[in-house]
XYZ file of C-alpha atoms in Angstrom:
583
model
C 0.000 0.000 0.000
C 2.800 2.642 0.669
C 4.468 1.964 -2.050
C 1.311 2.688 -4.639
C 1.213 5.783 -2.502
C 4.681 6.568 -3.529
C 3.845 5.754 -6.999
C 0.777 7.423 -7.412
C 2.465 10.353 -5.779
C 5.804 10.091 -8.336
C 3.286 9.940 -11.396
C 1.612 13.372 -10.001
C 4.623 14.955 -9.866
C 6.619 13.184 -13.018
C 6.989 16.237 -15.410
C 5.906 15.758 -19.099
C 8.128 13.574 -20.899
C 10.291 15.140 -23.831
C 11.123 13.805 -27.129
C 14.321 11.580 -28.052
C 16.917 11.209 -25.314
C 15.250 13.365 -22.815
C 12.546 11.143 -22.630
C 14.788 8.633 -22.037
C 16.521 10.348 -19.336
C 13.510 11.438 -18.017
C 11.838 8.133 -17.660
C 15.645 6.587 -16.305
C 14.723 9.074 -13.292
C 11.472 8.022 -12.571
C 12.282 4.984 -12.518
C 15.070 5.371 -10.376
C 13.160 7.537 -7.933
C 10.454 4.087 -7.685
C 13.081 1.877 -6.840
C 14.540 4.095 -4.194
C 10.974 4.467 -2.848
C 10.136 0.917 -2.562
C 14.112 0.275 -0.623
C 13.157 2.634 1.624
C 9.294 1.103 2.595
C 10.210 -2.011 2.196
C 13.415 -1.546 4.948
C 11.854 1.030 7.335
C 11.833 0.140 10.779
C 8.678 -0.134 12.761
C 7.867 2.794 14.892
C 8.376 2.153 19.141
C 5.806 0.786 20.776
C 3.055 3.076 22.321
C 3.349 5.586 19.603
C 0.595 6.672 17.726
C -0.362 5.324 14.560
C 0.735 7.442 11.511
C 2.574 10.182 13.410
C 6.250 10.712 11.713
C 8.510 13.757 12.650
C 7.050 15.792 9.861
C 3.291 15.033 11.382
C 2.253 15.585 15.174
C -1.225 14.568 17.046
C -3.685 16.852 18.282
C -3.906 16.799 21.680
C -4.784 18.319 25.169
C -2.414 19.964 27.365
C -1.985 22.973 29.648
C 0.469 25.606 28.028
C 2.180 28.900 29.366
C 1.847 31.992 26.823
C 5.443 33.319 27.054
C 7.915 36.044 25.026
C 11.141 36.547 25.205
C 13.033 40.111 25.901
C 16.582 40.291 25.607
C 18.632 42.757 27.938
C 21.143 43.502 30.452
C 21.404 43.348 34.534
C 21.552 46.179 36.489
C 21.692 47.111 40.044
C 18.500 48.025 41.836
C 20.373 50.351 44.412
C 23.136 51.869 42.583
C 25.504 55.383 43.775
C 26.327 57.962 40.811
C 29.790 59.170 41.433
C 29.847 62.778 39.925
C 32.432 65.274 39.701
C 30.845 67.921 41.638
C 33.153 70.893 40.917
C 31.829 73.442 38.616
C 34.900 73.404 36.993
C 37.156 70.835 34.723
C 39.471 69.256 37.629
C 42.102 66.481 36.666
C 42.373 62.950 38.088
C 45.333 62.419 40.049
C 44.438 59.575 41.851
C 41.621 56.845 41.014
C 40.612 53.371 42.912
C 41.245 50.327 40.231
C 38.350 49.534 38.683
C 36.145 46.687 39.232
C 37.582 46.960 43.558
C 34.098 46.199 46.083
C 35.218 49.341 48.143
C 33.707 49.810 51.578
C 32.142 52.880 53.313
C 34.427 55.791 53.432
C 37.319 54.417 51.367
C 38.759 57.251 49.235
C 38.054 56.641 45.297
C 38.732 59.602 43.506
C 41.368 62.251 44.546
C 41.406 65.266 42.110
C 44.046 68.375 41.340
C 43.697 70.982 43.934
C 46.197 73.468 43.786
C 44.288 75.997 42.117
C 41.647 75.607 45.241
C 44.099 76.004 47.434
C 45.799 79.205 46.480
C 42.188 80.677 45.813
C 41.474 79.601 49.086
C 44.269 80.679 50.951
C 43.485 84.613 48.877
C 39.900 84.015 50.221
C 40.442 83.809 53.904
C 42.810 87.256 53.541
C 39.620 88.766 51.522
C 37.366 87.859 54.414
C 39.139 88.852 57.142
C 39.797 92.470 55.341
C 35.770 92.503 54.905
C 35.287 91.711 58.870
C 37.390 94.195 59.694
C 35.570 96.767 57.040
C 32.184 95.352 58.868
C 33.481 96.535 62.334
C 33.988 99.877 61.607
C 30.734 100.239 59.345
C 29.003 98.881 62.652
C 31.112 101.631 64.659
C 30.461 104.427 62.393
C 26.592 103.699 62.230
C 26.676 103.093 66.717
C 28.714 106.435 66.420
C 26.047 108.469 64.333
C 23.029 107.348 66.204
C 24.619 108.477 69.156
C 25.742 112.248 67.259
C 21.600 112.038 65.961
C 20.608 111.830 69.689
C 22.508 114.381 70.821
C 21.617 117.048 67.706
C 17.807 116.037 67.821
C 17.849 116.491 72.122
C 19.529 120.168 71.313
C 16.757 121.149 68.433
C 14.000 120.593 70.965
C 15.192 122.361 73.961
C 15.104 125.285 71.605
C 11.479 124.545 70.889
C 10.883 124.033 74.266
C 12.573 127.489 75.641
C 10.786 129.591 72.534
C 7.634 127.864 73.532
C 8.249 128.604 77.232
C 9.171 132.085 75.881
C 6.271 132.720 74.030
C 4.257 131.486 77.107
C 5.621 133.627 79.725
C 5.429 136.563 77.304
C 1.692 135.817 77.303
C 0.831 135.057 81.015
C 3.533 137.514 82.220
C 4.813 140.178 80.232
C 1.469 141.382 78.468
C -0.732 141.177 81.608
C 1.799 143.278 83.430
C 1.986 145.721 80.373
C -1.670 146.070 79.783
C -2.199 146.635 83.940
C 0.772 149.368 84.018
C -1.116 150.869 80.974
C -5.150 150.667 82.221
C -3.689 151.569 85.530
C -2.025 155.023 84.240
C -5.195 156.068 82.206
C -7.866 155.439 85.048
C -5.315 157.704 87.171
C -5.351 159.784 84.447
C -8.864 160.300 84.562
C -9.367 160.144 88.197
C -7.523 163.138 88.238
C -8.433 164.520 85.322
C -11.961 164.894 86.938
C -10.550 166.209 90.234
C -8.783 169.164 88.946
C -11.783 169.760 86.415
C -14.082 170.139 89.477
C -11.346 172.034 91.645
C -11.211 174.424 88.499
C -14.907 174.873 88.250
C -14.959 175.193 92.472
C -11.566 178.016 91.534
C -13.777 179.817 89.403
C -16.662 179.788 91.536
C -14.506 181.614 94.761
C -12.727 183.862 92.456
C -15.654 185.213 90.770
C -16.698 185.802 94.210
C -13.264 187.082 95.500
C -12.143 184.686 97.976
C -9.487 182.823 95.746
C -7.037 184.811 93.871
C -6.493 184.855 90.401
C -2.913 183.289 90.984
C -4.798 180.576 92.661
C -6.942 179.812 89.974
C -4.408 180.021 86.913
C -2.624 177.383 88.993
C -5.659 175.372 89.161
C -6.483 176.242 85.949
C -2.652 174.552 84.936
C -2.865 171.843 86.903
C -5.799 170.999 84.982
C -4.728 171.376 81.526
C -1.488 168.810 82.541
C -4.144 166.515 84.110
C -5.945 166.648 80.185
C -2.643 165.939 78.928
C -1.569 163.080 81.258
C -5.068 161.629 80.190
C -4.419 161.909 76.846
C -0.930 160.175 77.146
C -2.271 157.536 79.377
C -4.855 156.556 76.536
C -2.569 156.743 74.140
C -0.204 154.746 75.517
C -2.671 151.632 75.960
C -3.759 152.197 72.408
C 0.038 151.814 70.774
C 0.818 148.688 73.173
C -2.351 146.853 71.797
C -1.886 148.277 68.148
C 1.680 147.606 67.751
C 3.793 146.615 70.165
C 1.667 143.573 71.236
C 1.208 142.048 67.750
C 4.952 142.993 67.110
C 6.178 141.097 70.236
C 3.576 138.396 69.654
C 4.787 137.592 66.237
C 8.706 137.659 67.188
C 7.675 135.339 70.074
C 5.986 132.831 67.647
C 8.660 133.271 64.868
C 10.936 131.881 67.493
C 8.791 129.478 68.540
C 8.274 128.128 64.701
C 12.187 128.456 63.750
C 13.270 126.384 66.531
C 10.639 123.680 65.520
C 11.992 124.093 61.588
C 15.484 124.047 63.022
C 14.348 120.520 64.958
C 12.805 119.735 61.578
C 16.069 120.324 59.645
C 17.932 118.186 62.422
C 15.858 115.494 62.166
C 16.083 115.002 58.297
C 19.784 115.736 58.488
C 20.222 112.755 60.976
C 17.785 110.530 58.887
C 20.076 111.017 56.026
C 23.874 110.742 58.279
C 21.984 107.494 59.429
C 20.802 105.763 56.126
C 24.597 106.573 54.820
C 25.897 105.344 57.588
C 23.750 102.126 57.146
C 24.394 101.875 53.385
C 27.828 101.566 54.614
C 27.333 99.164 57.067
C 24.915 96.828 54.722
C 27.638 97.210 52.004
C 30.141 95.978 54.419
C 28.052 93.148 55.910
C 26.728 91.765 52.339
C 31.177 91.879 51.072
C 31.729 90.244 54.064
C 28.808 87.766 53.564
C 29.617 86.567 50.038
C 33.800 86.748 50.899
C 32.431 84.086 53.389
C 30.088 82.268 51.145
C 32.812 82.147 48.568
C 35.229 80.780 51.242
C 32.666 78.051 52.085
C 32.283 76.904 48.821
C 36.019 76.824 48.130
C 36.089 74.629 51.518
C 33.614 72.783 49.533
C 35.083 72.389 46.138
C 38.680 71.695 48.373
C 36.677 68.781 50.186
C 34.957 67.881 46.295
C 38.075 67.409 45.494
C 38.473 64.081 47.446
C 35.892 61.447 46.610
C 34.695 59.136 49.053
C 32.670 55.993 48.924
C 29.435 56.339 50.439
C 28.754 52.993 51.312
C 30.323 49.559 50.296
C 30.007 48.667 46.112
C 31.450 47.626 43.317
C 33.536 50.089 41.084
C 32.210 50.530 37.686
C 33.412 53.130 35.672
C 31.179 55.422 33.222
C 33.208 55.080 30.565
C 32.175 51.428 30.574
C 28.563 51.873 30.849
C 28.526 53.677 27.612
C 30.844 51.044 25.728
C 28.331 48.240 27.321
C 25.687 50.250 25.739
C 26.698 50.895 22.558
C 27.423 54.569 22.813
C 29.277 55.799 19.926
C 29.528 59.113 20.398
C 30.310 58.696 24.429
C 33.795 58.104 25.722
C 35.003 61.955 26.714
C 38.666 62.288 26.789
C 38.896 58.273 27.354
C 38.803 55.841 30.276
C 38.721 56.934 33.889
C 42.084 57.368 34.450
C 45.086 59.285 36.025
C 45.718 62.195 34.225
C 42.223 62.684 32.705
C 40.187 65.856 32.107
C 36.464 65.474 33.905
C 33.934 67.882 32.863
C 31.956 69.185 35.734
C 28.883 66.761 36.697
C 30.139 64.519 34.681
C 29.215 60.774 35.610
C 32.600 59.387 36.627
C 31.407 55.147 38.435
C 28.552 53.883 39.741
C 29.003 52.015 43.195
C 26.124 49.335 42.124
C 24.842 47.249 45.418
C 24.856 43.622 43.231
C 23.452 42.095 46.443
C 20.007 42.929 44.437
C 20.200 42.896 40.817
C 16.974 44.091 38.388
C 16.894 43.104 34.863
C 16.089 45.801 32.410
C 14.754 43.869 29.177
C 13.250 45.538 26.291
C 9.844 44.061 25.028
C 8.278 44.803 21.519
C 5.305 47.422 21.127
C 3.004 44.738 20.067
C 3.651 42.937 23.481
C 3.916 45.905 26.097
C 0.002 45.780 26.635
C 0.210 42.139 27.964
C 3.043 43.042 30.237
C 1.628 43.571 33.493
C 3.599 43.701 37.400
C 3.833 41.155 38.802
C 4.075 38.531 35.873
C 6.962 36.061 36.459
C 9.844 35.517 34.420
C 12.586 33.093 33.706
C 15.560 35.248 33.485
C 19.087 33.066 31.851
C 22.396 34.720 31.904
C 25.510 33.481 29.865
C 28.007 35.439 32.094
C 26.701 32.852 35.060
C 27.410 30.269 33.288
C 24.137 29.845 31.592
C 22.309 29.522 35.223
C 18.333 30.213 35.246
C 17.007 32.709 37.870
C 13.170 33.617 38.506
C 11.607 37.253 38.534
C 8.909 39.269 38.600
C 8.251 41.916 36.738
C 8.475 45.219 38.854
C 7.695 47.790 36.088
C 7.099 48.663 32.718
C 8.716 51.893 30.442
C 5.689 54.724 30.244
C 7.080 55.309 26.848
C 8.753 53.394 23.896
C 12.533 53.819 22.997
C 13.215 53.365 18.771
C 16.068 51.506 17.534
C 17.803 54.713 16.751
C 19.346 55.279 13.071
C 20.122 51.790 12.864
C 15.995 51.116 13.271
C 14.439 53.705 13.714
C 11.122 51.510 12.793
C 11.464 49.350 15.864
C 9.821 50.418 19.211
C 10.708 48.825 22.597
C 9.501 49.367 25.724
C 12.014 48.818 28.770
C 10.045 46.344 31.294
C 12.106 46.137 34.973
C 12.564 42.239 36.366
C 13.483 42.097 40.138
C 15.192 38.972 40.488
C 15.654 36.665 43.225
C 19.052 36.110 43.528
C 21.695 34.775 46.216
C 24.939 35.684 47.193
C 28.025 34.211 45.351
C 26.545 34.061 41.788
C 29.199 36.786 40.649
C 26.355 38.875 38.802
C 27.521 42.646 38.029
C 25.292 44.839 35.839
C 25.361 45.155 31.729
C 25.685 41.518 32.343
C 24.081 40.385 29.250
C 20.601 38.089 30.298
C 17.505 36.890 28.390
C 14.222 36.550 29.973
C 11.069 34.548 29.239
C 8.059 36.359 30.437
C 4.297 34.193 31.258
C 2.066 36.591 29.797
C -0.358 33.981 30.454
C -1.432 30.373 31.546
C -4.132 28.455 29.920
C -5.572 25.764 31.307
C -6.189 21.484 29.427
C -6.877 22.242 25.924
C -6.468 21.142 22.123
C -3.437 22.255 21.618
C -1.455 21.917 18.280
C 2.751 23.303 16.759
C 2.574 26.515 15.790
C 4.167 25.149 12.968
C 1.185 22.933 11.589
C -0.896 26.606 11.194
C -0.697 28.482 8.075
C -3.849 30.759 7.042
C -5.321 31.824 3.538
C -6.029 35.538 3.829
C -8.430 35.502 6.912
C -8.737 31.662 7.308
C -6.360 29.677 9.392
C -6.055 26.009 8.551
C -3.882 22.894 8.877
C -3.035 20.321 6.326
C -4.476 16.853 7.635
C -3.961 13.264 5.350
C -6.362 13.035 2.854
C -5.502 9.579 1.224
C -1.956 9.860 0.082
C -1.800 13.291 0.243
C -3.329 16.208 2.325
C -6.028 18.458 2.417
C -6.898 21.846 4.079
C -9.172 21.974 7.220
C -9.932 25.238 8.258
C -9.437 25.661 12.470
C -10.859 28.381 14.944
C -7.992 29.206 16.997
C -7.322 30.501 20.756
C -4.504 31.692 22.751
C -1.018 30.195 21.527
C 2.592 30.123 22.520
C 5.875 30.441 20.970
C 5.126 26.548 20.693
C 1.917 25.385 20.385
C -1.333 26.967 19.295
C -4.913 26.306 21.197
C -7.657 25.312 18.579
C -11.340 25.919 19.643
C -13.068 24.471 16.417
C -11.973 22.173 13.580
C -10.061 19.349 15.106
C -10.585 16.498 17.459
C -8.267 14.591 19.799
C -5.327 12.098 17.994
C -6.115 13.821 14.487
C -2.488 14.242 12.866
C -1.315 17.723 11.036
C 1.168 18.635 8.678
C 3.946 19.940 10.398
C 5.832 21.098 7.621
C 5.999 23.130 4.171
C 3.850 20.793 1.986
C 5.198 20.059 -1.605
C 2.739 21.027 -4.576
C 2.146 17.508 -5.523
C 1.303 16.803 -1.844
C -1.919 18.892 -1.804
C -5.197 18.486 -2.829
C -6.101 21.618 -4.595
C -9.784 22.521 -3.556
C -11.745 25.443 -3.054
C -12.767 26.420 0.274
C -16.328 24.704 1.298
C -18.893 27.353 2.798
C -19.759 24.503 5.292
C -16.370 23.763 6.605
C -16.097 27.911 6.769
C -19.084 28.176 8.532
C -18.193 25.119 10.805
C -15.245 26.553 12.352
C -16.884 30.537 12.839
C -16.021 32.016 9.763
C -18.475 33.899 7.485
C -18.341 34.452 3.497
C -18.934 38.024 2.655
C -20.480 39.594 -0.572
C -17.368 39.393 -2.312
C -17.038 35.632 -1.239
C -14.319 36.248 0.702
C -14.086 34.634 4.238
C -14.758 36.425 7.361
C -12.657 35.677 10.301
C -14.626 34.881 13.182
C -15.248 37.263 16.044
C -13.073 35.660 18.498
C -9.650 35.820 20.275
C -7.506 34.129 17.940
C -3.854 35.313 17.048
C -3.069 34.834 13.595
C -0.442 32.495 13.076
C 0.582 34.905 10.383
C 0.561 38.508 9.303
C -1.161 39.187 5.787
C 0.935 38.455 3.104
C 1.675 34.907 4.376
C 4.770 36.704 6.451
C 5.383 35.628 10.192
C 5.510 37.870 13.155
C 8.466 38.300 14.217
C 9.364 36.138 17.310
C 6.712 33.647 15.880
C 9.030 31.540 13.464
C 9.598 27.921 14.207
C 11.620 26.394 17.471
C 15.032 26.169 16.810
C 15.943 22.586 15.641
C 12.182 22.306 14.411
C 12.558 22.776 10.908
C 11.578 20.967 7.470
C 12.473 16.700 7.606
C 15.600 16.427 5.889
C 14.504 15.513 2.065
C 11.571 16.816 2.521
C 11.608 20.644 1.409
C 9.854 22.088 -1.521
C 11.188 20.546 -5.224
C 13.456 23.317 -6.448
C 11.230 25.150 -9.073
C 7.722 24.147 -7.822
C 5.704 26.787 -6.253
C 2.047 26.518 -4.762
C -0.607 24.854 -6.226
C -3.005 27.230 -6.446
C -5.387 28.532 -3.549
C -2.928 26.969 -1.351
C -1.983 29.232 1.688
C 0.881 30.349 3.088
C 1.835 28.348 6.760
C 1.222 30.437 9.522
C 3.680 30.382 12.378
């Protein structure tokens, strides 16, 4: 029986025969190929006992099983607690002394000694320059004490002159014009007192001399007297009406003009001090703010002269920068050249890391596509050449907010970084940019029909196997599920023990037939307007991208390739509405 299969199968394939010799060569061949054919039936061993019947190494059973949905991410270790080592000068400073690298250092060891002469003269100037600016300070504070004191003593002058015009004015008021204006009302009221007197001795005169008992001497004198009383009255009232006309607004206002000039003169004092003072203060501010930054420039050259020795802040490995960015690639990195004596270092410039690699983190990157499935807390197999090829597990801590491109060699390709803590023991010897590969379990899925990714290959929207038909194979069109890097989960289309194609079939090895609406429909597929098929509505991952092409990461297991001798006949494509295999 297998070897009409092989015949039937050699006269499908036989090309048409040509005319004279190459007929006979032709048909030499075939019959050649026959004999080979039946040798190799007729002497193949009998497969083990307890395998299935009819499955060969290009053909594999469906069956159930429990798979793990995993990727893989390349990367590179790296220390979860790590120290930057910076140079910390604002300045270019020279190395002249550097720990070797790849030393564990411990706490307080000194790892970086840099050039410090130029500090220390500028330091040595600084201290003069600050103890010329104390000195400055002192006096500004003196001369400032000294003024307030002068401003006291000016200011306590101006108002005893306010106070004595005041008191001036005062007693001028309540003593001096009272005593005036009395004098004055006193004199006229005598004045008229008399006046009246000798006015009624004159008319009493007249009287006795008309009458002859009083001379006429008598009464001129009386009659005198009289007229010089008249007069006296008239001075008196005279006198009163000058002092309140003019002298007492005269006096008045030179009483208040002293009284306002010595407030005007406090006034002027006052303003002149204000002014003596804010100088003075200026000064003394001035002094204090040179004296201030002399000292904060002091400090910081304390500071840059302490910079200039590098200690280890706690116990690590050394790792220099200029390694970090030859471990990564960086082309345009590398300064003035590895961390070494003699060497220029730019100021901030990343000179080691101290990692701790008592906890190491592996920092894979993970295609675009996959980043959605990533999620914390996913474990991981992480292997890593440099320890010897040991496996360690891991969790994933974190995922990259945002994708990183290949750069100019790709800039097409976007990765995001995903963060694995790993569980790791002493004495493994793992440093970071240790090369490692992870496997991540996006997912777990549970006893199911379960096929090789290889055995899938899709027509446009229809995924399908190849199963025996006869002596050759046929499509059957299959609903799939989850999958693997491995095997694929089919919901519809298949049954338990059925054997697929595992393999590239050969043109002569297919039956060319159109897809049947039924077996479409069977499976969850639809047939639109155009007759086209309709992938069904469910979670499926294509085994294949359209255009027959296989996502990448989706190929077949290494070692899992075509049977030897059995690859497609050079020069034989397709038959046609045969698919492409899907991964």
């Amino acid at each position: 029986m297998r070897n009409d299969h092989v015949l039937q199968g050699v006269r499908e394939t036989r090309p048409p025969a040509r005319r004279g010799s190459a007929t006979k060569v032709g048909v030499a061949v075939v019959l050649l190929a026959i004999v080979g054919s039946i040798g190799y039936f007729a002497f193949k061993p009998e497969a083990p006992a307890g395998a299935k019947a009819g499955a060969t190494s290009d053909r594999a059973p469906v069956t159930k099983a429990a798979f793990d949905i995993t990727t893989t991410a390349s990367g590179e270790l790296e220390a979860r607690n790590q120290i930057e080592i910076r140079n910390k000068l604002e300045s270019e400073a020279i190395i002249t002394e550097i720990v070797a690298e790849g030393k564990t250092v411990k706490a307080g060891d000194t790892i970086v000694l840099f050039n410090s002469e130029k500090i220390t003269d500028s330091l040595n100037d600084q201290q003069l320059a600050v103890e010329s600016a104390k000195a400055e300070f002192v006096a500004a504070e003196n001369s400032y004490s000294i003024q307030v004191i002068e401003n006291t003593s000016k200011t306590r002058q101006a108002q005893l002159k306010v106070d004595l015009a005041e008191l001036a004015l005062q007693q001028w008021l309540e003593g001096d014009v009272k005593t005036k204006r009395q004098k004055l009302e006193t004199a006229r009221e005598k004045a008229d007192l008399e006046l009246q007197r000798l006015a009624e001795k004159l008319i009493q005169s007249e009287k006795l001399h008309e009458q002859g008992f009083l001379s006429k001497d008598e009464r001129d004198r009386d009659e005198v007297s009289y007229i010089e009383a008249c007069s006296a009255w008239v001075t008196a009232d005279l006198d009163a009406k000058v002092y309140e006309n003019y002298e007492f607004p005269k006096d008045q206002k030179s009483k208040l003009s002293d009284v306002e000039e010595a407030k005007a003169d406090l006034e002027r004092v006052n303003l002149n001090n204000d002014i003596e003072l804010a100088s003075k203060d200026a000064a003394r501010s001035k002094s204090r703010q040179q004296l201030a930054l002399r000292e904060q420039r002091l400090a910081k050259l304390k500071t840059d002269l302490a910079n200039c020795t590098i200690k280890a802040p706690s116990d690590g490995l050394v790792v220099f920068a200029t390694s970090l960015e030859r471990g990564r690639g960086n082309m345009m990195g590398g300064g003035d050249g590895v961390m070494q004596i003699g060497r220029k270092v730019f100021p901030n410039e990343l000179i080691m890391i101290l990692p701790d690699t008592s906890e190491m983190v592996a920092s894979v990157r993970v295609q675009e596509s996959l980043a959605g499935r990533v999620r914390p807390g996913q474990m991981a197999r992480l292997k890593i050449d440099a320890a010897g090829g040991k496996t360690f597990n891991g969790r994933v801590d974190s995922i990259g907010i945002l994708a990183e491109t290949g750069g100019w060699r790709d800039p097409n390709l976007r990765e995001y970084t995903v963060k694995i803590g790993m569980a790791t023991e002493s004495g493994h010897g793992l440093k970071p940019s240790m090369r490692c590969e992870a496997e991540l379990t996006l997912d777990q899925v549970n006893e199911t029909l379960t096929i090789p990714v290889q055995a899938v290959f899709n027509d446009g929207a229809v995924n399908y196997v190849y199963t025996e038909s006869g002596p050759r194979f046929k499509r059957v069109p299959v609903q799939l599920g989850r999958r693997s890097s491995k095997v694929a989960e089919i919901m519809k289309g298949l049954t338990e023990g059925q054997l697929v194609l595992v393999r590239d079939p050969s043109p002569g090895e297919v039956l060319a037939q159109p897809w049947a609406k039924a077996d479409l429909e069977a499976v969850g597929y639809t047939v639109g307007e155009d007759g086209q098929p309709i992938a069904p509505q469910a979670p499926a991952m294509r085994g294949r991208n359209p255009g027959g092409q296989r996502p990448e990461g989706q190929g077949r297991p290494e070692g899992q390739g075509r049977p030897e001798g059995q690859g497609r006949p050079e020069g034989q494509g397709r038959p046609e509405g045969q698919g492409k295999p899907a991964a």
